[in-house]
Short mmCIF file of C-alpha atoms in Angstrom, two decimals:
data_model
loop_
_atom_site.label_atom_id
_atom_site.label_comp_id
_atom_site.label_asym_id
_atom_site.label_seq_id
_atom_site.Cartn_x
_atom_site.Cartn_y
_atom_site.Cartn_z
CA UNK A 1 52.30 95.91 -43.37
CA UNK A 2 51.81 98.36 -40.42
CA UNK A 3 52.31 97.00 -36.48
CA UNK A 4 51.13 98.61 -33.65
CA UNK A 5 51.66 97.17 -30.19
CA UNK A 6 51.21 98.45 -26.55
CA UNK A 7 51.26 96.65 -23.25
CA UNK A 8 51.24 98.06 -19.71
CA UNK A 9 52.24 95.76 -16.68
CA UNK A 10 51.80 96.80 -12.97
CA UNK A 11 53.37 95.09 -10.14
CA UNK A 12 51.94 95.71 -6.45
CA UNK A 13 52.50 93.31 -3.42
CA UNK A 14 52.44 93.15 0.42
CA UNK A 15 54.25 90.43 2.34
CA UNK A 16 53.77 90.34 6.09
CA UNK A 17 55.27 88.90 9.15
CA UNK A 18 53.00 89.20 12.39
CA UNK A 19 53.25 88.13 15.94
CA UNK A 20 50.39 88.97 18.24
CA UNK A 21 48.94 88.56 21.78
CA UNK A 22 45.61 88.98 23.13
CA UNK A 23 44.27 88.66 26.81
CA UNK A 24 40.68 88.51 28.35
CA UNK A 25 40.78 89.54 32.07
CA UNK A 26 37.72 89.45 34.32
CA UNK A 27 38.67 91.07 37.63
CA UNK A 28 35.15 91.25 39.01
CA UNK A 29 31.53 90.55 37.97
CA UNK A 30 31.26 94.06 36.91
CA UNK A 31 34.37 94.22 34.60
CA UNK A 32 35.53 92.52 31.80
CA UNK A 33 38.89 93.88 30.45
CA UNK A 34 40.57 92.90 27.18
CA UNK A 35 44.10 94.01 26.32
CA UNK A 36 46.80 92.98 23.77
CA UNK A 37 49.38 93.79 21.31
CA UNK A 38 51.07 93.10 18.02
CA UNK A 39 54.22 93.85 15.91
CA UNK A 40 54.21 93.39 12.09
CA UNK A 41 56.94 93.67 9.78
CA UNK A 42 55.90 94.82 6.28
CA UNK A 43 57.11 94.59 2.90
CA UNK A 44 55.60 96.77 0.14
CA UNK A 45 56.04 97.04 -3.48
CA UNK A 46 53.42 99.86 -3.97
CA UNK A 47 53.38 100.64 -7.85
CA UNK A 48 55.98 99.58 -10.30
CA UNK A 49 54.64 100.18 -13.86
CA UNK A 50 56.27 99.01 -17.30
CA UNK A 51 55.10 99.61 -20.56
CA UNK A 52 56.42 98.51 -24.35
CA UNK A 53 55.34 99.79 -27.53
CA UNK A 54 56.03 99.32 -31.08
CA UNK A 55 54.85 101.42 -33.99
CA UNK A 56 56.21 100.01 -37.42
CA UNK A 57 59.70 99.27 -36.71
CA UNK A 58 60.05 101.82 -33.92
CA UNK A 59 60.02 100.19 -30.40
CA UNK A 60 60.23 101.88 -26.90
CA UNK A 61 60.26 100.80 -23.36
CA UNK A 62 59.62 102.74 -20.27
CA UNK A 63 59.31 102.02 -16.47
CA UNK A 64 59.34 103.90 -13.36
CA UNK A 65 61.54 101.29 -11.35
CA UNK A 66 59.86 101.98 -7.88
CA UNK A 67 61.83 100.95 -4.96
CA UNK A 68 60.42 98.47 -2.31
CA UNK A 69 59.44 99.65 1.08
CA UNK A 70 60.30 97.96 4.50
CA UNK A 71 57.95 98.93 7.64
CA UNK A 72 57.68 97.98 10.94
CA UNK A 73 54.12 98.35 12.70
CA UNK A 74 53.52 98.08 16.50
CA UNK A 75 50.18 98.36 18.28
CA UNK A 76 48.81 98.03 21.89
CA UNK A 77 45.53 98.12 23.05
CA UNK A 78 43.46 97.80 26.30
CA UNK A 79 39.55 98.25 27.01
CA UNK A 80 36.90 97.57 29.56
CA UNK A 81 33.20 96.67 29.33
CA UNK A 82 32.21 98.15 32.79
CA UNK A 83 28.57 97.40 34.32
CA UNK A 84 27.78 100.27 36.50
CA UNK A 85 24.58 99.64 37.24
CA UNK A 86 21.51 97.27 36.29
CA UNK A 87 20.69 99.98 33.77
CA UNK A 88 23.96 101.61 32.73
CA UNK A 89 27.04 100.12 30.86
CA UNK A 90 30.21 101.44 29.58
CA UNK A 91 32.48 100.38 27.28
CA UNK A 92 35.57 102.08 26.67
CA UNK A 93 39.22 101.67 25.43
CA UNK A 94 42.07 102.84 23.97
CA UNK A 95 44.68 101.90 20.85
CA UNK A 96 48.13 102.88 20.48
CA UNK A 97 49.94 102.52 17.25
CA UNK A 98 53.32 103.25 15.25
CA UNK A 99 54.39 102.76 11.87
CA UNK A 100 57.94 103.32 11.09
CA UNK A 101 58.68 103.52 7.15
CA UNK A 102 61.18 105.67 4.72
CA UNK A 103 63.40 106.71 8.00
CA UNK A 104 60.27 108.28 9.66
CA UNK A 105 57.88 107.09 12.38
CA UNK A 106 54.13 108.11 12.71
CA UNK A 107 52.26 107.69 15.90
CA UNK A 108 48.35 107.14 16.39
CA UNK A 109 46.19 107.21 19.28
CA UNK A 110 42.76 106.16 19.03
CA UNK A 111 40.46 106.13 21.93
CA UNK A 112 36.96 104.99 21.79
CA UNK A 113 33.92 105.11 24.26
CA UNK A 114 30.28 103.76 23.91
CA UNK A 115 27.26 104.10 26.72
CA UNK A 116 24.26 101.73 26.74
CA UNK A 117 21.52 102.77 29.19
CA UNK A 118 18.34 100.91 29.73
CA UNK A 119 15.33 103.46 29.56
CA UNK A 120 12.71 100.98 30.32
CA UNK A 121 12.04 97.06 29.98
CA UNK A 122 12.29 96.46 26.59
CA UNK A 123 13.97 99.91 25.53
CA UNK A 124 17.89 100.84 25.39
CA UNK A 125 19.63 103.87 24.17
CA UNK A 126 23.22 103.81 22.97
CA UNK A 127 25.61 106.61 21.91
CA UNK A 128 29.35 106.52 21.62
CA UNK A 129 32.80 108.12 19.56
CA UNK A 130 35.65 106.18 18.02
CA UNK A 131 38.81 107.09 16.16
CA UNK A 132 40.99 104.96 13.97
CA UNK A 133 44.00 105.33 12.34
CA UNK A 134 45.21 103.52 9.10
CA UNK A 135 48.82 103.25 7.58
CA UNK A 136 48.14 101.15 4.38
CA UNK A 137 45.34 102.25 1.94
CA UNK A 138 44.07 101.10 -1.13
CA UNK A 139 44.00 102.98 -4.53
CA UNK A 140 41.57 102.12 -7.16
CA UNK A 141 42.22 103.49 -10.69
CA UNK A 142 39.03 102.52 -11.99
CA UNK A 143 35.26 102.41 -10.32
CA UNK A 144 35.37 98.61 -10.27
CA UNK A 145 37.53 96.61 -7.44
CA UNK A 146 39.97 94.67 -9.62
CA UNK A 147 43.49 93.03 -9.26
CA UNK A 148 44.86 96.21 -10.59
CA UNK A 149 43.93 98.20 -7.38
CA UNK A 150 47.12 99.41 -5.43
CA UNK A 151 47.94 98.75 -1.72
CA UNK A 152 50.16 101.48 -0.69
CA UNK A 153 51.66 102.45 2.71
CA UNK A 154 52.01 106.22 4.26
CA UNK A 155 55.24 107.66 3.64
CA UNK A 156 57.13 111.31 4.65
CA UNK A 157 54.66 112.59 1.77
CA UNK A 158 51.57 111.55 3.28
CA UNK A 159 50.09 111.35 6.73
CA UNK A 160 48.29 108.35 8.14
CA UNK A 161 44.64 108.46 7.48
CA UNK A 162 42.45 108.90 10.32
CA UNK A 163 38.68 109.15 10.87
CA UNK A 164 36.44 110.33 13.89
CA UNK A 165 32.95 108.94 14.36
CA UNK A 166 29.93 109.45 16.39
CA UNK A 167 26.84 107.64 16.76
CA UNK A 168 23.64 107.41 18.69
CA UNK A 169 20.49 104.98 18.44
CA UNK A 170 17.59 103.46 20.16
CA UNK A 171 16.60 99.75 20.46
CA UNK A 172 13.36 98.27 21.18
CA UNK A 173 12.80 94.38 22.01
CA UNK A 174 9.19 93.48 21.84
CA UNK A 175 9.66 89.75 22.41
CA UNK A 176 12.92 88.00 23.86
CA UNK A 177 13.96 87.23 19.87
CA UNK A 178 13.17 90.19 18.39
CA UNK A 179 14.63 93.55 17.94
CA UNK A 180 13.90 96.77 16.38
CA UNK A 181 16.45 99.68 15.91
CA UNK A 182 17.24 102.85 14.36
CA UNK A 183 20.89 104.30 14.58
CA UNK A 184 22.55 107.41 13.14
CA UNK A 185 26.10 108.42 12.73
CA UNK A 186 28.29 111.03 11.24
CA UNK A 187 31.92 110.61 10.35
CA UNK A 188 35.05 112.94 9.54
CA UNK A 189 37.69 111.42 7.52
CA UNK A 190 41.32 113.30 7.10
CA UNK A 191 44.43 112.73 5.27
CA UNK A 192 42.69 110.39 2.58
CA UNK A 193 44.62 109.81 -0.70
CA UNK A 194 43.34 109.35 -4.04
CA UNK A 195 44.76 109.79 -7.73
CA UNK A 196 44.82 113.46 -9.17
CA UNK A 197 42.64 114.40 -12.15
CA UNK A 198 44.06 113.25 -15.42
CA UNK A 199 46.93 111.56 -13.38
CA UNK A 200 47.16 108.85 -16.42
CA UNK A 201 48.64 111.54 -18.65
CA UNK A 202 52.00 111.82 -16.56
CA UNK A 203 54.91 110.01 -18.03
CA UNK A 204 55.37 106.39 -17.01
CA UNK A 205 58.41 106.86 -14.99
CA UNK A 206 56.77 109.21 -12.67
CA UNK A 207 56.78 107.98 -8.90
CA UNK A 208 53.62 106.48 -7.34
CA UNK A 209 53.37 109.38 -4.73
CA UNK A 210 53.57 112.12 -7.60
CA UNK A 211 50.05 110.88 -8.64
CA UNK A 212 48.48 111.05 -5.64
CA UNK A 213 46.75 114.20 -3.65
CA UNK A 214 45.57 114.32 0.07
CA UNK A 215 41.94 115.51 1.18
CA UNK A 216 39.21 114.91 3.73
CA UNK A 217 35.72 113.56 3.41
CA UNK A 218 32.70 112.82 5.39
CA UNK A 219 30.07 110.22 5.78
CA UNK A 220 26.54 110.03 7.42
CA UNK A 221 23.62 107.94 7.64
CA UNK A 222 20.57 106.41 9.29
CA UNK A 223 20.27 102.51 9.71
CA UNK A 224 16.67 101.01 10.25
CA UNK A 225 16.76 97.13 11.34
CA UNK A 226 14.28 94.53 12.19
CA UNK A 227 15.75 91.43 13.48
CA UNK A 228 14.95 87.76 14.81
CA UNK A 229 17.98 86.56 16.68
CA UNK A 230 16.81 83.00 18.11
CA UNK A 231 14.36 80.20 16.74
CA UNK A 232 14.87 77.77 13.98
CA UNK A 233 13.92 80.67 11.59
CA UNK A 234 15.99 83.90 12.09
CA UNK A 235 17.05 86.94 9.92
CA UNK A 236 16.46 90.48 9.81
CA UNK A 237 15.45 93.49 7.17
CA UNK A 238 17.84 96.33 7.36
CA UNK A 239 17.43 99.70 5.35
CA UNK A 240 20.16 102.57 5.27
CA UNK A 241 19.96 105.86 3.93
CA UNK A 242 23.33 107.33 3.15
CA UNK A 243 25.59 110.24 2.19
CA UNK A 244 29.35 110.18 1.44
CA UNK A 245 31.49 113.06 -0.11
CA UNK A 246 35.33 113.95 -0.59
CA UNK A 247 37.17 117.20 -1.04
CA UNK A 248 40.46 117.33 -2.61
CA UNK A 249 42.48 120.64 -3.47
CA UNK A 250 43.90 119.16 -6.63
CA UNK A 251 40.66 117.42 -7.90
CA UNK A 252 37.38 118.74 -9.24
CA UNK A 253 38.75 122.23 -8.66
CA UNK A 254 38.98 121.88 -4.95
CA UNK A 255 35.25 121.52 -5.09
CA UNK A 256 33.69 118.93 -2.98
CA UNK A 257 32.07 116.05 -4.74
CA UNK A 258 30.08 112.91 -4.00
CA UNK A 259 32.25 109.65 -3.13
CA UNK A 260 32.02 106.97 -5.48
CA UNK A 261 30.52 104.71 -3.11
CA UNK A 262 27.86 107.32 -2.08
CA UNK A 263 25.07 104.75 -2.24
CA UNK A 264 22.01 106.74 -0.99
CA UNK A 265 19.55 103.69 -0.34
CA UNK A 266 20.66 100.27 0.58
CA UNK A 267 18.48 97.38 1.83
CA UNK A 268 19.46 94.04 3.14
CA UNK A 269 17.05 90.87 3.30
CA UNK A 270 18.59 87.78 5.15
CA UNK A 271 16.62 84.66 6.21
CA UNK A 272 18.19 81.37 7.63
CA UNK A 273 16.23 78.36 8.54
CA UNK A 274 17.87 75.64 10.55
CA UNK A 275 16.08 72.38 9.21
CA UNK A 276 17.56 70.18 11.71
CA UNK A 277 20.96 69.56 13.25
CA UNK A 278 22.40 68.60 9.87
CA UNK A 279 20.55 71.13 7.29
CA UNK A 280 20.13 74.82 7.15
CA UNK A 281 19.13 77.06 4.35
CA UNK A 282 20.04 80.62 3.98
CA UNK A 283 18.90 83.54 1.36
CA UNK A 284 20.11 87.01 1.18
CA UNK A 285 18.92 89.65 -1.09
CA UNK A 286 20.81 92.94 -1.63
CA UNK A 287 19.48 96.16 -3.16
CA UNK A 288 21.18 99.56 -3.47
CA UNK A 289 21.62 102.62 -5.48
CA UNK A 290 24.09 102.42 -7.96
CA UNK A 291 27.88 103.47 -7.68
CA UNK A 292 28.75 107.20 -9.06
CA UNK A 293 30.94 107.34 -11.89
CA UNK A 294 32.24 110.30 -14.05
CA UNK A 295 30.59 110.42 -17.64
CA UNK A 296 31.51 113.02 -20.03
CA UNK A 297 28.23 114.24 -21.17
CA UNK A 298 28.90 117.22 -23.40
CA UNK A 299 31.43 117.84 -26.10
CA UNK A 300 32.59 120.09 -28.77
CA UNK A 301 33.37 119.34 -32.45
CA UNK A 302 36.69 120.81 -33.92
CA UNK A 303 36.25 123.67 -36.63
CA UNK A 304 37.57 123.59 -40.08
CA UNK A 305 40.14 126.09 -40.59
CA UNK A 306 39.73 128.01 -44.03
CA UNK A 307 41.91 126.99 -46.50
CA UNK A 308 42.58 123.78 -45.02
CA UNK A 309 42.24 120.33 -46.54
CA UNK A 310 41.18 118.87 -43.27
CA UNK A 311 37.71 118.04 -43.12
CA UNK A 312 37.69 118.60 -39.15
CA UNK A 313 34.74 117.06 -37.38
CA UNK A 314 36.88 115.64 -34.37
CA UNK A 315 34.69 115.24 -31.26
CA UNK A 316 36.06 116.33 -28.04
CA UNK A 317 34.49 115.43 -24.63
CA UNK A 318 34.33 118.67 -22.26
CA UNK A 319 35.62 117.75 -18.47
CA UNK A 320 32.45 117.21 -16.04
CA UNK A 321 32.16 117.31 -12.49
CA UNK A 322 33.49 114.36 -10.81
CA UNK A 323 30.87 111.55 -10.26
CA UNK A 324 28.28 113.13 -12.06
CA UNK A 325 26.52 109.94 -13.13
CA UNK A 326 24.88 107.26 -10.87
CA UNK A 327 24.54 103.79 -12.16
CA UNK A 328 21.14 101.71 -12.26
CA UNK A 329 20.05 100.27 -8.84
CA UNK A 330 22.10 97.11 -8.21
CA UNK A 331 20.58 93.96 -6.56
CA UNK A 332 20.91 90.23 -6.45
CA UNK A 333 19.69 87.32 -4.59
CA UNK A 334 22.17 84.84 -2.80
CA UNK A 335 21.05 81.39 -1.85
CA UNK A 336 23.10 78.69 -0.13
CA UNK A 337 22.37 75.13 1.66
CA UNK A 338 24.90 73.75 4.58
CA UNK A 339 25.18 70.06 5.44
CA UNK A 340 27.14 69.56 8.86
CA UNK A 341 29.09 66.34 9.22
CA UNK A 342 30.93 64.90 11.81
CA UNK A 343 34.17 66.67 11.07
CA UNK A 344 32.82 69.92 9.33
CA UNK A 345 30.14 71.18 6.65
CA UNK A 346 29.57 71.16 3.22
CA UNK A 347 28.20 74.55 1.64
CA UNK A 348 26.37 74.54 -1.66
CA UNK A 349 25.58 78.26 -2.66
CA UNK A 350 24.29 80.29 -5.77
CA UNK A 351 25.55 83.87 -6.25
CA UNK A 352 23.18 85.96 -8.03
CA UNK A 353 20.58 83.21 -8.14
CA UNK A 354 18.19 84.89 -10.57
CA UNK A 355 20.95 85.91 -12.57
CA UNK A 356 20.46 89.85 -12.73
CA UNK A 357 23.34 91.27 -15.02
CA UNK A 358 23.69 94.36 -13.04
CA UNK A 359 25.70 97.48 -14.53
CA UNK A 360 28.94 97.98 -13.03
CA UNK A 361 30.34 100.42 -15.40
CA UNK A 362 29.45 102.80 -18.31
CA UNK A 363 31.69 102.96 -21.33
CA UNK A 364 31.81 105.79 -23.66
CA UNK A 365 32.39 104.75 -27.32
CA UNK A 366 31.52 105.83 -30.94
CA UNK A 367 29.89 104.22 -33.98
CA UNK A 368 29.39 105.18 -37.49
CA UNK A 369 25.95 106.77 -38.19
CA UNK A 370 24.83 107.21 -41.66
CA UNK A 371 22.03 109.66 -42.94
CA UNK A 372 20.83 110.31 -46.50
CA UNK A 373 20.71 114.03 -45.88
CA UNK A 374 24.51 113.75 -44.27
CA UNK A 375 27.71 112.08 -44.99
CA UNK A 376 28.38 109.25 -42.87
CA UNK A 377 30.11 110.44 -39.72
CA UNK A 378 30.90 109.30 -36.15
CA UNK A 379 28.54 109.67 -33.33
CA UNK A 380 29.39 109.35 -29.40
CA UNK A 381 27.41 106.45 -27.76
CA UNK A 382 27.49 105.02 -24.33
CA UNK A 383 27.86 101.17 -23.39
CA UNK A 384 26.55 99.42 -20.30
CA UNK A 385 29.26 96.86 -19.10
CA UNK A 386 27.70 93.85 -17.11
CA UNK A 387 29.68 91.46 -15.14
CA UNK A 388 29.19 88.19 -12.86
CA UNK A 389 26.11 86.02 -13.85
CA UNK A 390 24.89 83.51 -11.66
CA UNK A 391 27.77 81.52 -10.15
CA UNK A 392 27.26 78.27 -8.61
CA UNK A 393 30.09 76.73 -5.89
CA UNK A 394 30.53 73.86 -3.64
CA UNK A 395 32.80 73.83 -0.71
CA UNK A 396 33.65 71.83 2.32
CA UNK A 397 35.41 73.21 5.63
CA UNK A 398 37.21 70.74 7.98
CA UNK A 399 37.22 71.63 11.40
CA UNK A 400 39.89 70.31 13.55
#
């Protein structure tokens, strides 16, 4: 009896110890300042992979033996909300950080500033700029967020990720509890990291950093929102028109491609009804364009060589541009009821209340097809993968 066995194990973890302090200070009626800092000791196991295989009487084991990394992160921030006049308000701040790992220290300077100006009664205009710096990154080796995702730190091979964002918007309040807004933004992202094309063909002992490549990306969009913020009935209706792309020198032949979370249209509807001091009901509906995935839609069939006894006919998928297929529209309804008690509250909820089986991935597979005019042969097929039907839950939160 032939035996075949294959098992792959991935280990990834982070342990943190953090000490932080924050202070609010109001030196005058026009100023409200905030400042603080934190220190964190990290311990990372980024990506340790081991694989065991057996084919008949032959067995093999392989591992990359990735070492653990220890890092120290420190940051400090200061900011001020300054009411310059009855119409003009400025909020500005600065965030400083450092990250020391693998005998190298990285520094980050992240300024931010926003301006709010009351144009007329009920009308407000806003605009601003911010920069963020990130030293720990999430790597997904699939189109789903799964426990197999890896959290990795920057090292001497990769720089910290940074993002610069500008935004501008207009806000109108036709009544004290109502707000109508439109806001646009543009974001530049630098030093992004991702897996190389066909990184899974690398040998198991390859280090995790050998499988990665650095690049850049952009994101932009328009957000529209109508919101009711006070009263027994509150909620909002929001719509976003979004774009996101990525560019990596060693992915997609260096050509720009859409990010997998390039959800062109996104709709959120939320309603909350506070029945009395004890009970409240919440409903939230989410709908958005499906995520993008890469599907091989073209292939070629290996030919039969002259004089060969092998009948050929193997179907070989051809490479495609990244994220060439959009999944079907995603939507679900979440319901919850909250019962407040003397020392806390109960929450009764339904996730995906009408049990819409959203498509979260598409798998390429094969099936045998028989035709009276042709011999039985294998044809490629695509199978939709569904996950997470209706999920009820009950929880209690104790406040002390």
